Coordinates of C-alpha atoms in Angstrom, one line a residue:
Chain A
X1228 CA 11.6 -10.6 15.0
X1229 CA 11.7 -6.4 16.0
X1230 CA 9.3 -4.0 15.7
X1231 CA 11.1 -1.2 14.2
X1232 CA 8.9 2.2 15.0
X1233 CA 5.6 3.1 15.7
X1234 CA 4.1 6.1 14.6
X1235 CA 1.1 7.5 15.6
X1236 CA -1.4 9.8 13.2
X1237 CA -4.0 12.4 14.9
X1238 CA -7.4 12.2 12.3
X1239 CA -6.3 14.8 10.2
X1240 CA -2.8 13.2 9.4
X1241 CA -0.4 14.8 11.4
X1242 CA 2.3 12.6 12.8
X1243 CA 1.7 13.0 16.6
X1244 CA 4.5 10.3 18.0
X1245 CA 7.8 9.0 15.8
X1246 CA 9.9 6.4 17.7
X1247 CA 12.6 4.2 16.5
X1248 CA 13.4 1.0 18.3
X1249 CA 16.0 -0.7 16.4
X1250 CA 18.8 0.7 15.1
X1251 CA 18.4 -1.2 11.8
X1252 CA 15.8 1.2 10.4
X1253 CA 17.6 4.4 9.2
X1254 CA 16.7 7.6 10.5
X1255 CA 15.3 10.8 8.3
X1256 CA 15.2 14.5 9.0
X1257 CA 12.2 15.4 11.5
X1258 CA 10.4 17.0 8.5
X1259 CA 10.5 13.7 6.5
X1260 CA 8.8 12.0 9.2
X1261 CA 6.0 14.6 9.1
X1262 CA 5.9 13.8 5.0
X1263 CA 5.5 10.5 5.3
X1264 CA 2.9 10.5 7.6
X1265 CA 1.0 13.0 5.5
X1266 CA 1.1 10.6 2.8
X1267 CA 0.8 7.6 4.2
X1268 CA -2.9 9.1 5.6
X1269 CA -3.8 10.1 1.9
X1270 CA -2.9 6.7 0.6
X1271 CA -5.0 5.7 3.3
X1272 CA -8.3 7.3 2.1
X1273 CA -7.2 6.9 -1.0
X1274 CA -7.2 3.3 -1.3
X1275 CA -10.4 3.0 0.0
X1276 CA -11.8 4.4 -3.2
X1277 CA -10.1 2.1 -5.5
X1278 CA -11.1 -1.1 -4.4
X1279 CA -13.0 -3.4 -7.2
X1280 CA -15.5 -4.3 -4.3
X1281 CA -17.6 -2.1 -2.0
X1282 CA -16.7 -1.3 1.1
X1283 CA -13.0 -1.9 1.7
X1284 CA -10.9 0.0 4.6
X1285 CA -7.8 1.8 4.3
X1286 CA -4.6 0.0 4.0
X1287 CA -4.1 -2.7 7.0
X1288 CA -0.5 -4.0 5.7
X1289 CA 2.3 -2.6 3.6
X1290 CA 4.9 -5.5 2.7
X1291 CA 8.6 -4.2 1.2
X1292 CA 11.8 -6.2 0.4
X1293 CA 12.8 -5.9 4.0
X1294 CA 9.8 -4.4 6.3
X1295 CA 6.0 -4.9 7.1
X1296 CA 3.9 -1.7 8.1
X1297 CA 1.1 -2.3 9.9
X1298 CA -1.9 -0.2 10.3
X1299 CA -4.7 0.2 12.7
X1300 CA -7.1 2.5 12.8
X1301 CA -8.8 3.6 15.9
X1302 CA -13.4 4.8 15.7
X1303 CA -11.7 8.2 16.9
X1304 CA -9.6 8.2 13.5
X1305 CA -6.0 8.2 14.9
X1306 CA -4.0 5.9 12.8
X1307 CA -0.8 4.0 14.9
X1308 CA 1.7 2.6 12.5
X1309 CA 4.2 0.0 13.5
X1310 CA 7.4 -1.5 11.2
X1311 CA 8.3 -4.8 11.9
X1312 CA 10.1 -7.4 10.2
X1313 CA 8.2 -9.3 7.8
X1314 CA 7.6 -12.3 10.1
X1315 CA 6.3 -10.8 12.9
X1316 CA 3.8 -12.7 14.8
X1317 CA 1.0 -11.4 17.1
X1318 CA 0.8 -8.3 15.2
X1319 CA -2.9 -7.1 15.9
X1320 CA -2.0 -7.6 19.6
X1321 CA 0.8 -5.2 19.6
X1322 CA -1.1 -2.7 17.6
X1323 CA -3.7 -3.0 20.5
X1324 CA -1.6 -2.8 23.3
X1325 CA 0.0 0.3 21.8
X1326 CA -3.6 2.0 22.1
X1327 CA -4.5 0.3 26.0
X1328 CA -1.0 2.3 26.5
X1329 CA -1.7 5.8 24.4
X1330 CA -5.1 5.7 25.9
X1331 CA -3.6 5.0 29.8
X1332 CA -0.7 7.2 29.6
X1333 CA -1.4 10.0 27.0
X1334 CA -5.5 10.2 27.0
X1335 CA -5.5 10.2 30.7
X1336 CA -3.0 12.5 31.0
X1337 CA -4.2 16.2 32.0
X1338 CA -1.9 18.1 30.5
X1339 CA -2.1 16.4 27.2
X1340 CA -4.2 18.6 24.6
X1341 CA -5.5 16.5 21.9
X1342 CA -4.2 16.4 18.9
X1343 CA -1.2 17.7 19.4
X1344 CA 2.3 16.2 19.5
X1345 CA 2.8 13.2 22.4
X1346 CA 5.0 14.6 25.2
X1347 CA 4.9 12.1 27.9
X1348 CA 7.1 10.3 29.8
X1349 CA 5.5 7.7 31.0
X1350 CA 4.1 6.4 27.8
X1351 CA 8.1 6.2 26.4
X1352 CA 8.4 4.3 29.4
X1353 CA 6.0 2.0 29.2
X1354 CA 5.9 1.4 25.6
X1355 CA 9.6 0.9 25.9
X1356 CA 9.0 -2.0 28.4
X1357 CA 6.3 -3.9 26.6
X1358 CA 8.4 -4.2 23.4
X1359 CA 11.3 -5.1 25.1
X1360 CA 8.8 -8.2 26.6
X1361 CA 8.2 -9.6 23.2
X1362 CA 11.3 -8.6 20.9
Chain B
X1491 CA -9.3 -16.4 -4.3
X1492 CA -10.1 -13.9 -7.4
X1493 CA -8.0 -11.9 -9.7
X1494 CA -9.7 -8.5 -10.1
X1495 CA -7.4 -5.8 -12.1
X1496 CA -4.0 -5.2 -14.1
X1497 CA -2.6 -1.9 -14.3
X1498 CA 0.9 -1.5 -16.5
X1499 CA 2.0 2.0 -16.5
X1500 CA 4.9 3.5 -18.3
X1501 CA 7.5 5.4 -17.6
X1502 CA 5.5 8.3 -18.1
X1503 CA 3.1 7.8 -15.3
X1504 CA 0.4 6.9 -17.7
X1505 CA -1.5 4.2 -18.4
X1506 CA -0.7 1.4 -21.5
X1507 CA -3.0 -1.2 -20.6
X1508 CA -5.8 -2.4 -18.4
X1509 CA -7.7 -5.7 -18.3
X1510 CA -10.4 -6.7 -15.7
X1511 CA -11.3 -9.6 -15.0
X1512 CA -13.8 -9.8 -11.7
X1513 CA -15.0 -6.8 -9.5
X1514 CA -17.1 -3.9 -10.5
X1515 CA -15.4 -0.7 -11.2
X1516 CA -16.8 2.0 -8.2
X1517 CA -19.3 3.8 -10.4
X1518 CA -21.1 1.2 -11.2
X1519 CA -21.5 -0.4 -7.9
X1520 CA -25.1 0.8 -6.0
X1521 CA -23.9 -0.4 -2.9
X1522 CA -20.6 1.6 -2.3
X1523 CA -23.0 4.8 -1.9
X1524 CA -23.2 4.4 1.9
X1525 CA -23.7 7.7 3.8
X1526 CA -20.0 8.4 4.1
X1527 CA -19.4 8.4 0.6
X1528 CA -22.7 10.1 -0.8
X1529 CA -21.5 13.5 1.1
X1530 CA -17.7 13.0 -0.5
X1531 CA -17.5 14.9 -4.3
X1532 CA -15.0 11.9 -5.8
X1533 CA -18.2 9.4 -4.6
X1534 CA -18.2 8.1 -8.1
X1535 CA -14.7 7.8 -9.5
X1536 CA -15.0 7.4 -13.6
X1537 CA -12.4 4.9 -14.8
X1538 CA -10.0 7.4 -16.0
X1539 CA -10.1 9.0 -11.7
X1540 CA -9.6 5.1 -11.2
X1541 CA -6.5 4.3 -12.8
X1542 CA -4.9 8.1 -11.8
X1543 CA -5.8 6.9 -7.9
X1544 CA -4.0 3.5 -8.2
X1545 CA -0.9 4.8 -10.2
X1546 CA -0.9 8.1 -7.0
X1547 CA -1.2 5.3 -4.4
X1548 CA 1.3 3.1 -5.9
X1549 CA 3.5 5.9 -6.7
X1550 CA 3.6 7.5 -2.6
X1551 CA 3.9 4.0 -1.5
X1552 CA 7.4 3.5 -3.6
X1553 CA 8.6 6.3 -2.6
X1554 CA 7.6 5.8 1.0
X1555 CA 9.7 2.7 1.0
X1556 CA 12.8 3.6 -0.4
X1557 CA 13.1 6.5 2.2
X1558 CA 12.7 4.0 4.8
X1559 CA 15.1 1.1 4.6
X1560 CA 16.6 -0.8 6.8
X1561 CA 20.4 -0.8 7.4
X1562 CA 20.9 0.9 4.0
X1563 CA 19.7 -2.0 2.0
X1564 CA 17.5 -1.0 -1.4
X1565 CA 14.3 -1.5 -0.5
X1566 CA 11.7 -2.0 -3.0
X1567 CA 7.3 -1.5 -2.4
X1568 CA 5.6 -5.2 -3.3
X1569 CA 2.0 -5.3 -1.8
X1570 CA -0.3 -3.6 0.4
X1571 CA -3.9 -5.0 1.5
X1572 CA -6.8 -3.6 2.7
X1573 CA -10.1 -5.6 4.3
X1574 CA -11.4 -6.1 0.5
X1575 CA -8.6 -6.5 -1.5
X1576 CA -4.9 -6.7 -1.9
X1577 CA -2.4 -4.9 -4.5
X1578 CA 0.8 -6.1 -6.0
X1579 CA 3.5 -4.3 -7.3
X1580 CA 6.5 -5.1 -9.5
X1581 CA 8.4 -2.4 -11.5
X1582 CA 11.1 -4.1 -13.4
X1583 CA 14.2 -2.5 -14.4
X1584 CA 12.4 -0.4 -17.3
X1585 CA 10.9 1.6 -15.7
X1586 CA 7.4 0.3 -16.3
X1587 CA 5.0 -0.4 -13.1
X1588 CA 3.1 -3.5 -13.2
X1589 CA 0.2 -3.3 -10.9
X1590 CA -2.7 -6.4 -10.2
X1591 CA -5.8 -6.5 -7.5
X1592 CA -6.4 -9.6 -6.3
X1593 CA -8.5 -10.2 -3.0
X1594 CA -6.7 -10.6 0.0
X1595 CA -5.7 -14.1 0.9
X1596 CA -3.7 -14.4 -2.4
X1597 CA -0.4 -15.2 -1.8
X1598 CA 2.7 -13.0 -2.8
X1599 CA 2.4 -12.6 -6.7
X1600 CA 5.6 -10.9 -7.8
X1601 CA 6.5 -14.6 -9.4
X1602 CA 3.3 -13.8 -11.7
X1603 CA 4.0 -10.4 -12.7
X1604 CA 7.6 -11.2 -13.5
X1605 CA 6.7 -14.0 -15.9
X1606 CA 3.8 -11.9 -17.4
X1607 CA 6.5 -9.2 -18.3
X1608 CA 9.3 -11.5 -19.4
X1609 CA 7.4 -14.0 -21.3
X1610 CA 4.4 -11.8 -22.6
X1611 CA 5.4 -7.9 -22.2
X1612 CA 8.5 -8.4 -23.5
X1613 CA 8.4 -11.6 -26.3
X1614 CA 4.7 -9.7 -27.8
X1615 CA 5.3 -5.9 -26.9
X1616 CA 8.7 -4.9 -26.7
X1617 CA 10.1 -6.8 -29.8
X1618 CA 7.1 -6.3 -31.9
X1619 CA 8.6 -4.0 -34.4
X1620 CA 5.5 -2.3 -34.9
X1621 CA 4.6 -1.2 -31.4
X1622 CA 5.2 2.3 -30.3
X1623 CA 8.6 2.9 -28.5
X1624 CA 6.6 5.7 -26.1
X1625 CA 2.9 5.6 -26.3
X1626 CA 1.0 8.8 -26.7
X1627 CA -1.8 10.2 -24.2
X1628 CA -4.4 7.8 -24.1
X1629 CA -3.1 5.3 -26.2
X1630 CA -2.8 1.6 -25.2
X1631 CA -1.3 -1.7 -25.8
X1632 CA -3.7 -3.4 -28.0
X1633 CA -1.6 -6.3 -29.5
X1634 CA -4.0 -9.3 -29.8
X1635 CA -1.5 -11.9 -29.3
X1636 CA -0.5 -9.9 -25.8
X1637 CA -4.2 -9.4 -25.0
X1638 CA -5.0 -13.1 -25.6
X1639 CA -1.6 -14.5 -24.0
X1640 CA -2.4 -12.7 -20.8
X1641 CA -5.5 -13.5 -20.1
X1642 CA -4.7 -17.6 -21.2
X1643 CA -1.8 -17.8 -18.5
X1644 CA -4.2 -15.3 -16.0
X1645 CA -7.0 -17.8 -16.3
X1646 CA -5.0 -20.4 -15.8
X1647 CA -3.2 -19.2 -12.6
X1648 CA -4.5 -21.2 -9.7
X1649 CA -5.5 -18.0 -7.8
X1650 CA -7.9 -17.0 -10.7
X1651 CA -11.6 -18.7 -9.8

């Protein structure tokens, strides 16, 4: 049971936080990152549109071979991504604690311009210590 | 539970067959024009937009995955769901993508797909002499015995209702 990353999306798709927790998951160039999360936030609208019934969402779960990718979009529009294994448990909870912390430590942080790429410690820190409470 | 879709692309990206079985397709729908997607130009997505949007999703979503693997292992895309539906993937060794929408609390169906494309794609497409080796643009499978096999054993599946 590990969470792998989390990545977090502004609302125009620009990857604003990357961060590795295992050292399972193998790591990509810094330009790949920004890629990914460029697609992963077209996918996101895209699927939306494809749905057989009205009025689906965006993607919520991604399951591979090895990895789940969960996805939770906030009403402000920034998307936090997390890879875990595929038997995770208490997965919505972790995706809202990882918003209680972005919005305590980044949000309320007055040197933090929105948008823009997450520079602070005490979010590392903090994030850092909650996952280590449920890995 | 509900099986909406299948999707088989070939290798070259385009589409050989589709069947539906529940759902309405988008444009047809009166209630998906909510105010968020009157405004937006693609707010009624033709069938042929449709299938290009599935195969463009699929297709970032496999790629995605193999970039990200874990300890080096090949990693392959299977599903992904969203609040309405849920989309499984299997892409045997062909090179052909198998794609079916089902709705959300279906379990995983790569069992399904695989025995729809060893025991129907192959036995009625592939060694029917007189199928195309490479379909052309806008052509499709349209061997009755596939057609009618496929929608026997996807009728019969105990996720269809």
């Amino acid at each position: 049971m590990t969470v792998h990353s989390l990545y977090i999306l502004n609302k125009a798709g620009g990857l604003i936080y990357q961060r590795d927790f295992s050292n399972h998951i193998n790591r990509l160039s810094s330009n790949d990152y920004l890629v990914l999360a460029g697609t992963f936030h077209s996918v996101h609208a895209i699927t939306t549109r494809i749905s057989p019934v009205p009025g689906s969402s965006g993607i919520t779960t991604m399951e591979t071979d090895n990895f789940a990718l969960h996805c939770s979009q906030t009403l402000t529009g920034i998307k936090f991504l997390v890879i875990s294994d595929l038997r995770q448990p208490m997965i919505d909870a972790i995706l809202k604690m990882c918003y209680q912390l972005f919005a305590d430590y980044v949000m309320k942080n007055p040197f933090y311009q929105i948008d823009m790429p997450v520079r602070c410690e005490l979010f590392d820190i903090n994030l850092a210590q909650y996952l280590q409470t449920i890995a | 539970m509900t099986i909406y879709n299948l999707y088989i692309f070939d290798r070259h990206c385009s589409c050989i067959f589709h069947r539906q079985w529940h759902g309405d397709l988008p444009e047809v729908t009166a209630s998906s024009t909510t105010a968020a997607t009157r405004l937006s130009p693609l707010a009624t997505n033709s069938h042929e937009d449709n299938v290009k949007l599935v195969f463009g999703s699929v297709f970032s979503l496999r790629n995605m995955t193999q970039k990200l693997t874990l300890d080096g292992q090949t990693n392959a895309f299977v599903s992904f769901q969203t609040s309405k539906y849920k989309l499984h993937y299997y892409e045997p060794l062909s090179g052909i993508k198998m794609v079916m929408l089902t709705d959300p609390q279906c379990t995983n169906l790569k069992q399904v797909l695989q025995q729809i494309y060893a025991g129907l794609y192959v036995e009625f497409v592939v060694k029917n002499p007189l199928s195309p080796l490479e379909y052309l643009e806008g052509e499709q499978i349209d061997n009755e015995f596939f057609v009618a096999g496929l929608d026997l054993f996807v009728r019969g599946l105990p996720v269809f209702e």
